[in-house]
Amino acid sequence: MKVVCLAVYFWIIQIASAISLCTTPNGEQAECVSLPKCKMLFNALQTRKKGAIKFLGNSRCGPKQQTPMVCCGSEAYPLPTNLLPNRSICGDPSGDDRVVGGNVTGIWEYPWMALLKYRKTNDGSDAGFKCGGTLINNRYILTAAHCVKTPSQFYLDEVRLGEWKISSEKDCAEAEDSSAPECADPVIDLKIEEKIPHPGYDQRNGKNDIALLRLERNVGYTDSIKPICLKVSQAPEPGPESEMIVVGWGATENSSNSDYKLKLKVPIVPRKVCNEKITILGSIESDRICAGGEAGKDSCAGDSGGPLMHLTIGEWYVGQRWYQEGIVSRGAGCGYLGYPGVYVRVAHYMNWIVENLRSF
């Protein structure tokens, strides 16, 4: 009798668990809960935005009752995936390390990298490249808010795409088969139509240090100009076992350290350890990632506003794809032993990113 009762009990539990599972309008597996228990959807409803209300209606699940039940995922808005590049295009690793080894990238490696060019406020003269960013579709650059909210002595003017060696008019490298050198297409410099820093950016502690740049026109994709992938949903944070890469020319507010595009592996640092090491930025929460901390191996090789990246394979991807996990933001210094760099966690801001993309 006890065996029968236990079997019935577990059967009931399995049914209850199955009923509580659901799929959001964005295709994410989630749990069916009462609306007040779903903070993401409940808070979005208070904004009274049409997109949020429609998404909430499409999120209804479970039996009809006085308090509506909703499929509570990680997003509160429909993601305009038509404005993000197809996974067969973004994050393409085909150019990875084809010619040059070590810390210098290959010519076609990481073709989403952008350099941000500034001018002096007093006379409009060239102030150089002081930040980086990433191409996320054919019109938008993802970067850090502190790269947009610049000091008064200079202003952000242009974005350069397709660069490898800054001092070279034409980027070429020896071919693997010793034939004629392989050369990339010329770089393109584009004016910025709109600067969109996060409205909650706090210069004192680096919170919400994220921004978008809308270019003056759409860009065509080439071997040396392609977008990086962004995760469509707020995925789990990368763990210590994740291999991260920072890429750039070492462009910061003070100088541009390298003529060549560089790459560097950096380890993820647990948040608890990061908070113990870095206190000047306040508490590091789920909106930021810590990485690096090895002597001489931090985001010194990357750019302010540049990417922290991860090469990923999964059921959603077309083979291997590079995904941007973070944006180079702040740190205790450059490459100090034991002191990691702090990166904006891109997945935390996916709703904000897609809400600020437009096709017109």
GROMACS .gro file of C-alpha atoms in nm:
model
  360
    1MET     CA    1   0.000   0.000   0.000
    2LYS     CA    2   0.285   0.236   0.091
    3VAL     CA    3   0.450   0.167  -0.244
    4VAL     CA    4   0.129   0.259  -0.430
    5CYS     CA    5   0.089   0.578  -0.227
    6LEU     CA    6   0.449   0.680  -0.297
    7ALA     CA    7   0.404   0.613  -0.669
    8VAL     CA    8   0.088   0.827  -0.677
    9TYR     CA    9   0.267   1.099  -0.481
   10PHE     CA   10   0.561   1.118  -0.723
   11TRP     CA   11   0.320   1.105  -1.018
   12ILE     CA   12   0.134   1.407  -0.877
   13ILE     CA   13   0.464   1.590  -0.822
   14GLN     CA   14   0.571   1.523  -1.182
   15ILE     CA   15   0.239   1.653  -1.317
   16ALA     CA   16   0.264   1.965  -1.102
   17SER     CA   17   0.618   2.028  -1.223
   18ALA     CA   18   0.516   1.980  -1.586
   19ILE     CA   19   0.227   2.224  -1.547
   20SER     CA   20   0.457   2.490  -1.401
   21LEU     CA   21   0.688   2.484  -1.703
   22CYS     CA   22   0.618   2.705  -2.002
   23THR     CA   23   0.777   2.878  -2.300
   24THR     CA   24   0.795   3.258  -2.324
   25PRO     CA   25   0.708   3.450  -2.643
   26ASN     CA   26   1.085   3.477  -2.700
   27GLY     CA   27   1.119   3.097  -2.693
   28GLU     CA   28   1.279   3.076  -2.348
   29GLN     CA   29   1.185   2.790  -2.114
   30ALA     CA   30   1.056   2.935  -1.787
   31GLU     CA   31   0.815   2.885  -1.499
   32CYS     CA   32   0.444   2.970  -1.493
   33VAL     CA   33   0.384   3.188  -1.185
   34SER     CA   34   0.139   3.454  -1.069
   35LEU     CA   35   0.209   3.798  -1.216
   36PRO     CA   36   0.312   3.965  -0.885
   37LYS     CA   37   0.578   3.698  -0.839
   38CYS     CA   38   0.734   3.777  -1.175
   39LYS     CA   39   0.930   4.093  -1.102
   40MET     CA   40   1.048   4.135  -1.462
   41LEU     CA   41   0.698   4.139  -1.617
   42PHE     CA   42   0.532   4.314  -1.323
   43ASN     CA   43   0.779   4.606  -1.338
   44ALA     CA   44   0.749   4.627  -1.716
   45LEU     CA   45   0.371   4.652  -1.685
   46GLN     CA   46   0.411   4.965  -1.472
   47THR     CA   47   0.579   5.141  -1.766
   48ARG     CA   48   0.256   5.103  -1.969
   49LYS     CA   49   0.461   5.064  -2.286
   50LYS     CA   50   0.270   4.898  -2.570
   51GLY     CA   51   0.546   4.645  -2.628
   52ALA     CA   52   0.546   4.540  -2.263
   53ILE     CA   53   0.166   4.509  -2.246
   54LYS     CA   54   0.151   4.301  -2.563
   55PHE     CA   55   0.436   4.079  -2.443
   56LEU     CA   56   0.258   4.032  -2.110
   57GLY     CA   57  -0.060   3.926  -2.288
   58ASN     CA   58   0.133   3.670  -2.490
   59SER     CA   59   0.298   3.545  -2.171
   60ARG     CA   60  -0.025   3.424  -2.008
   61CYS     CA   61  -0.015   3.062  -1.900
   62GLY     CA   62  -0.183   2.812  -1.669
   63PRO     CA   63  -0.548   2.811  -1.559
   64LYS     CA   64  -0.757   3.127  -1.573
   65GLN     CA   65  -0.795   3.281  -1.229
   66GLN     CA   66  -0.834   3.618  -1.059
   67THR     CA   67  -0.458   3.677  -1.044
   68PRO     CA   68  -0.317   3.612  -1.392
   69MET     CA   69  -0.047   3.350  -1.438
   70VAL     CA   70   0.247   3.441  -1.661
   71CYS     CA   71   0.544   3.263  -1.812
   72CYS     CA   72   0.823   3.435  -1.618
   73GLY     CA   73   1.143   3.441  -1.821
   74SER     CA   74   1.438   3.679  -1.825
   75GLU     CA   75   1.285   3.934  -2.063
   76ALA     CA   76   0.983   4.160  -2.055
   77TYR     CA   77   0.978   4.273  -2.418
   78PRO     CA   78   0.975   4.100  -2.755
   79LEU     CA   79   1.327   4.108  -2.890
   80PRO     CA   80   1.355   4.259  -3.240
   81THR     CA   81   1.570   3.978  -3.369
   82ASN     CA   82   1.523   4.116  -3.719
   83LEU     CA   83   1.751   4.403  -3.612
   84LEU     CA   84   2.020   4.166  -3.487
   85PRO     CA   85   2.227   3.973  -3.741
   86ASN     CA   86   2.156   3.614  -3.830
   87ARG     CA   87   2.367   3.363  -3.639
   88SER     CA   88   2.519   3.248  -3.966
   89ILE     CA   89   2.669   3.598  -4.003
   90CYS     CA   90   2.761   3.725  -3.656
   91GLY     CA   91   3.057   3.612  -3.449
   92ASP     CA   92   3.221   3.438  -3.745
   93PRO     CA   93   3.543   3.264  -3.630
   94SER     CA   94   3.661   3.173  -3.982
   95GLY     CA   95   3.933   3.440  -3.975
   96ASP     CA   96   4.073   3.333  -3.638
   97ASP     CA   97   4.453   3.332  -3.613
   98ARG     CA   98   4.511   3.247  -3.979
   99VAL     CA   99   4.851   3.411  -4.011
  100VAL     CA  100   4.989   3.583  -3.702
  101GLY     CA  101   5.029   3.403  -3.370
  102GLY     CA  102   5.093   3.527  -3.018
  103ASN     CA  103   4.916   3.839  -2.889
  104VAL     CA  104   4.889   4.003  -3.231
  105THR     CA  105   4.569   3.906  -3.412
  106GLY     CA  106   4.537   3.797  -3.771
  107ILE     CA  107   4.419   4.056  -4.024
  108TRP     CA  108   4.068   3.911  -4.043
  109GLU     CA  109   4.045   3.806  -3.680
  110TYR     CA  110   3.766   3.969  -3.476
  111PRO     CA  111   3.624   4.177  -3.766
  112TRP     CA  112   3.364   4.344  -3.541
  113MET     CA  113   3.626   4.557  -3.367
  114ALA     CA  114   3.577   4.933  -3.391
  115LEU     CA  115   3.801   5.225  -3.300
  116LEU     CA  116   3.646   5.551  -3.174
  117LYS     CA  117   3.811   5.867  -3.300
  118TYR     CA  118   3.806   6.195  -3.108
  119ARG     CA  119   3.875   6.560  -3.182
  120LYS     CA  120   3.993   6.846  -2.964
  121THR     CA  121   3.715   7.076  -2.857
  122ASN     CA  122   3.914   7.399  -2.887
  123ASP     CA  123   4.021   7.368  -3.252
  124GLY     CA  124   3.865   7.048  -3.393
  125SER     CA  125   4.205   6.889  -3.456
  126ASP     CA  126   4.262   6.515  -3.439
  127ALA     CA  127   4.282   6.382  -3.080
  128GLY     CA  128   4.337   6.019  -3.181
  129PHE     CA  129   4.169   5.692  -3.092
  130LYS     CA  130   4.078   5.680  -2.724
  131CYS     CA  131   3.820   5.401  -2.705
  132GLY     CA  132   3.698   5.092  -2.882
  133GLY     CA  133   3.367   4.923  -2.946
  134THR     CA  134   3.200   4.642  -3.137
  135LEU     CA  135   2.979   4.630  -3.445
  136ILE     CA  136   2.655   4.455  -3.342
  137ASN     CA  137   2.461   4.501  -3.666
  138ASN     CA  138   2.502   4.700  -3.986
  139ARG     CA  139   2.426   5.034  -3.813
  140TYR     CA  140   2.516   5.020  -3.444
  141ILE     CA  141   2.830   5.012  -3.229
  142LEU     CA  142   2.826   4.886  -2.870
  143THR     CA  143   3.070   5.065  -2.638
  144ALA     CA  144   3.106   5.211  -2.288
  145ALA     CA  145   2.917   5.518  -2.168
  146HIS     CA  146   3.239   5.675  -2.040
  147CYS     CA  147   3.362   5.676  -2.401
  148VAL     CA  148   3.064   5.891  -2.498
  149LYS     CA  149   3.048   6.111  -2.189
  150THR     CA  150   3.395   6.248  -2.259
  151PRO     CA  151   3.598   6.516  -2.078
  152SER     CA  152   3.539   6.869  -2.203
  153GLN     CA  153   3.872   6.893  -2.388
  154PHE     CA  154   3.770   6.650  -2.664
  155TYR     CA  155   3.462   6.497  -2.827
  156LEU     CA  156   3.375   6.172  -3.005
  157ASP     CA  157   3.358   6.229  -3.380
  158GLU     CA  158   3.398   5.910  -3.588
  159VAL     CA  159   3.406   5.531  -3.583
  160ARG     CA  160   3.666   5.331  -3.776
  161LEU     CA  161   3.587   4.977  -3.895
  162GLY     CA  162   3.809   4.718  -4.062
  163GLU     CA  163   4.133   4.825  -3.892
  164TRP     CA  164   4.428   4.599  -3.804
  165LYS     CA  165   4.751   4.804  -3.815
  166ILE     CA  166   4.675   5.168  -3.743
  167SER     CA  167   4.983   5.318  -3.913
  168SER     CA  168   4.939   5.119  -4.235
  169GLU     CA  169   4.748   5.253  -4.534
  170LYS     CA  170   4.674   4.897  -4.645
  171ASP     CA  171   4.678   4.595  -4.415
  172CYS     CA  172   4.858   4.294  -4.563
  173ALA     CA  173   5.016   3.976  -4.426
  174GLU     CA  174   5.212   3.686  -4.564
  175ALA     CA  175   4.992   3.404  -4.696
  176GLU     CA  176   5.014   3.060  -4.535
  177ASP     CA  177   5.123   2.901  -4.864
  178SER     CA  178   5.398   3.162  -4.925
  179SER     CA  179   5.213   3.304  -5.225
  180ALA     CA  180   5.135   3.672  -5.271
  181PRO     CA  181   5.051   3.862  -4.951
  182GLU     CA  182   4.687   3.865  -4.841
  183CYS     CA  183   4.542   4.213  -4.803
  184ALA     CA  184   4.231   4.340  -4.632
  185ASP     CA  185   3.987   4.592  -4.777
  186PRO     CA  186   4.052   4.957  -4.687
  187VAL     CA  187   3.921   5.077  -4.351
  188ILE     CA  188   3.608   5.291  -4.340
  189ASP     CA  189   3.557   5.596  -4.119
  190LEU     CA  190   3.199   5.685  -4.037
  191LYS     CA  191   3.040   5.984  -3.869
  192ILE     CA  192   2.807   5.919  -3.576
  193GLU     CA  193   2.441   6.001  -3.626
  194GLU     CA  194   2.335   5.945  -3.266
  195LYS     CA  195   2.507   5.880  -2.932
  196ILE     CA  196   2.301   5.680  -2.682
  197PRO     CA  197   2.464   5.649  -2.337
  198HIS     CA  198   2.267   5.458  -2.074
  199PRO     CA  199   2.056   5.713  -1.881
  200GLY     CA  200   2.160   5.553  -1.552
  201TYR     CA  201   2.534   5.585  -1.610
  202ASP     CA  202   2.717   5.694  -1.294
  203GLN     CA  203   3.063   5.832  -1.360
  204ARG     CA  204   3.164   5.797  -0.994
  205ASN     CA  205   3.135   5.419  -0.968
  206GLY     CA  206   3.101   5.310  -1.330
  207LYS     CA  207   2.749   5.170  -1.294
  208ASN     CA  208   2.558   5.125  -1.622
  209ASP     CA  209   2.872   5.202  -1.824
  210ILE     CA  210   2.721   5.108  -2.158
  211ALA     CA  211   2.630   5.302  -2.473
  212LEU     CA  212   2.522   5.261  -2.833
  213LEU     CA  213   2.638   5.460  -3.134
  214ARG     CA  214   2.418   5.484  -3.441
  215LEU     CA  215   2.632   5.529  -3.752
  216GLU     CA  216   2.555   5.776  -4.030
  217ARG     CA  217   2.469   5.491  -4.268
  218ASN     CA  218   2.443   5.114  -4.292
  219VAL     CA  219   2.769   4.929  -4.352
  220GLY     CA  220   2.823   4.632  -4.581
  221TYR     CA  221   2.983   4.320  -4.439
  222THR     CA  222   3.323   4.209  -4.569
  223ASP     CA  223   3.596   3.971  -4.450
  224SER     CA  224   3.727   4.249  -4.226
  225ILE     CA  225   3.393   4.403  -4.120
  226LYS     CA  226   3.137   4.173  -3.957
  227PRO     CA  227   2.918   4.194  -3.645
  228ILE     CA  228   2.967   4.006  -3.320
  229CYS     CA  229   2.686   3.798  -3.168
  230LEU     CA  230   2.484   3.909  -2.867
  231LYS     CA  231   2.289   3.663  -2.659
  232VAL     CA  232   1.917   3.695  -2.721
  233SER     CA  233   1.828   3.618  -2.359
  234GLN     CA  234   1.990   3.689  -2.026
  235ALA     CA  235   2.204   3.380  -2.009
  236PRO     CA  236   2.383   3.260  -1.694
  237GLU     CA  237   2.705   3.438  -1.609
  238PRO     CA  238   3.025   3.282  -1.741
  239GLY     CA  239   3.196   3.066  -1.479
  240PRO     CA  240   3.564   3.049  -1.381
  241GLU     CA  241   3.613   2.768  -1.633
  242SER     CA  242   3.513   2.996  -1.922
  243GLU     CA  243   3.797   3.113  -2.144
  244MET     CA  244   3.757   3.483  -2.216
  245ILE     CA  245   3.938   3.700  -2.468
  246VAL     CA  246   3.990   4.076  -2.472
  247VAL     CA  247   4.084   4.240  -2.801
  248GLY     CA  248   4.195   4.586  -2.903
  249TRP     CA  249   4.477   4.833  -2.955
  250GLY     CA  250   4.510   4.936  -2.591
  251ALA     CA  251   4.318   5.256  -2.667
  252THR     CA  252   4.230   5.444  -2.347
  253GLU     CA  253   4.155   5.799  -2.245
  254ASN     CA  254   4.530   5.856  -2.209
  255SER     CA  255   4.694   5.685  -2.504
  256SER     CA  256   4.684   5.427  -2.782
  257ASN     CA  257   4.943   5.170  -2.685
  258SER     CA  258   4.968   4.940  -2.986
  259ASP     CA  259   4.988   4.984  -3.360
  260TYR     CA  260   4.847   4.633  -3.409
  261LYS     CA  261   4.520   4.479  -3.296
  262LEU     CA  262   4.599   4.260  -2.993
  263LYS     CA  263   4.428   3.967  -2.821
  264LEU     CA  264   4.468   3.827  -2.473
  265LYS     CA  265   4.317   3.546  -2.268
  266VAL     CA  266   4.185   3.650  -1.928
  267PRO     CA  267   4.036   3.437  -1.648
  268ILE     CA  268   3.696   3.507  -1.494
  269VAL     CA  269   3.726   3.620  -1.130
  270PRO     CA  270   3.445   3.522  -0.887
  271ARG     CA  271   3.240   3.821  -0.774
  272LYS     CA  272   3.320   3.764  -0.407
  273VAL     CA  273   3.693   3.779  -0.478
  274CYS     CA  274   3.646   4.085  -0.698
  275ASN     CA  275   3.457   4.273  -0.428
  276GLU     CA  276   3.735   4.199  -0.181
  277LYS     CA  277   3.998   4.334  -0.421
  278ILE     CA  278   3.819   4.636  -0.567
  279THR     CA  279   3.632   4.860  -0.324
  280ILE     CA  280   3.652   5.198  -0.499
  281LEU     CA  281   3.372   5.104  -0.742
  282GLY     CA  282   3.120   5.002  -0.479
  283SER     CA  283   2.962   4.658  -0.477
  284ILE     CA  284   3.008   4.455  -0.796
  285GLU     CA  285   2.669   4.295  -0.867
  286SER     CA  286   2.520   4.082  -1.147
  287ASP     CA  287   2.537   4.373  -1.394
  288ARG     CA  288   2.917   4.348  -1.405
  289ILE     CA  289   3.184   4.081  -1.459
  290CYS     CA  290   3.536   4.069  -1.321
  291ALA     CA  291   3.821   3.917  -1.521
  292GLY     CA  292   4.198   3.932  -1.537
  293GLY     CA  293   4.419   4.015  -1.242
  294GLU     CA  294   4.736   3.854  -1.374
  295ALA     CA  295   5.041   4.081  -1.386
  296GLY     CA  296   5.057   4.248  -1.727
  297LYS     CA  297   4.754   4.053  -1.844
  298ASP     CA  298   4.445   4.264  -1.806
  299SER     CA  299   4.242   4.477  -2.042
  300CYS     CA  300   4.562   4.673  -2.109
  301ALA     CA  301   4.560   4.483  -2.439
  302GLY     CA  302   4.198   4.578  -2.496
  303ASP     CA  303   4.029   4.914  -2.536
  304SER     CA  304   3.801   5.112  -2.310
  305GLY     CA  305   3.458   5.022  -2.448
  306GLY     CA  306   3.594   4.713  -2.622
  307PRO     CA  307   3.470   4.355  -2.578
  308LEU     CA  308   3.523   4.067  -2.339
  309MET     CA  309   3.439   3.768  -2.561
  310HIS     CA  310   3.370   3.397  -2.544
  311LEU     CA  311   3.382   3.137  -2.823
  312THR     CA  312   3.070   2.926  -2.776
  313ILE     CA  313   2.908   2.614  -2.915
  314GLY     CA  314   2.545   2.539  -2.833
  315GLU     CA  315   2.210   2.431  -2.965
  316TRP     CA  316   2.121   2.787  -3.066
  317TYR     CA  317   2.435   2.849  -3.267
  318VAL     CA  318   2.554   2.768  -3.614
  319GLY     CA  319   2.882   2.598  -3.525
  320GLN     CA  320   3.128   2.802  -3.321
  321ARG     CA  321   3.042   3.167  -3.270
  322TRP     CA  322   3.198   3.455  -3.082
  323TYR     CA  323   2.965   3.614  -2.829
  324GLN     CA  324   3.028   3.935  -2.641
  325GLU     CA  325   3.005   3.879  -2.266
  326GLY     CA  326   3.134   4.214  -2.141
  327ILE     CA  327   3.246   4.569  -2.218
  328VAL     CA  328   3.580   4.701  -2.089
  329SER     CA  329   3.479   4.945  -1.817
  330ARG     CA  330   3.682   5.008  -1.506
  331GLY     CA  331   3.952   4.856  -1.286
  332ALA     CA  332   4.208   4.929  -1.019
  333GLY     CA  333   4.473   4.980  -1.283
  334CYS     CA  334   4.628   4.818  -1.586
  335GLY     CA  335   4.765   4.469  -1.535
  336TYR     CA  336   4.830   4.483  -1.161
  337LEU     CA  337   4.876   4.141  -1.004
  338GLY     CA  338   4.567   4.033  -0.813
  339TYR     CA  339   4.349   4.326  -0.925
  340PRO     CA  340   4.099   4.228  -1.196
  341GLY     CA  341   3.939   4.451  -1.454
  342VAL     CA  342   3.567   4.526  -1.433
  343TYR     CA  343   3.344   4.470  -1.735
  344VAL     CA  344   2.982   4.561  -1.800
  345ARG     CA  345   2.785   4.236  -1.836
  346VAL     CA  346   2.616   4.267  -2.176
  347ALA     CA  347   2.345   4.005  -2.113
  348HIS     CA  348   2.215   4.212  -1.821
  349TYR     CA  349   2.141   4.499  -2.061
  350MET     CA  350   1.988   4.311  -2.355
  351ASN     CA  351   1.644   4.467  -2.306
  352TRP     CA  352   1.795   4.816  -2.302
  353ILE     CA  353   2.005   4.741  -2.610
  354VAL     CA  354   1.723   4.612  -2.826
  355GLU     CA  355   1.483   4.886  -2.713
  356ASN     CA  356   1.727   5.143  -2.850
  357LEU     CA  357   1.783   4.985  -3.192
  358ARG     CA  358   1.582   5.113  -3.486
  359SER     CA  359   1.585   5.044  -3.856
  360PHE     CA  360   1.493   5.395  -3.973
   0.00000   0.00000   0.00000
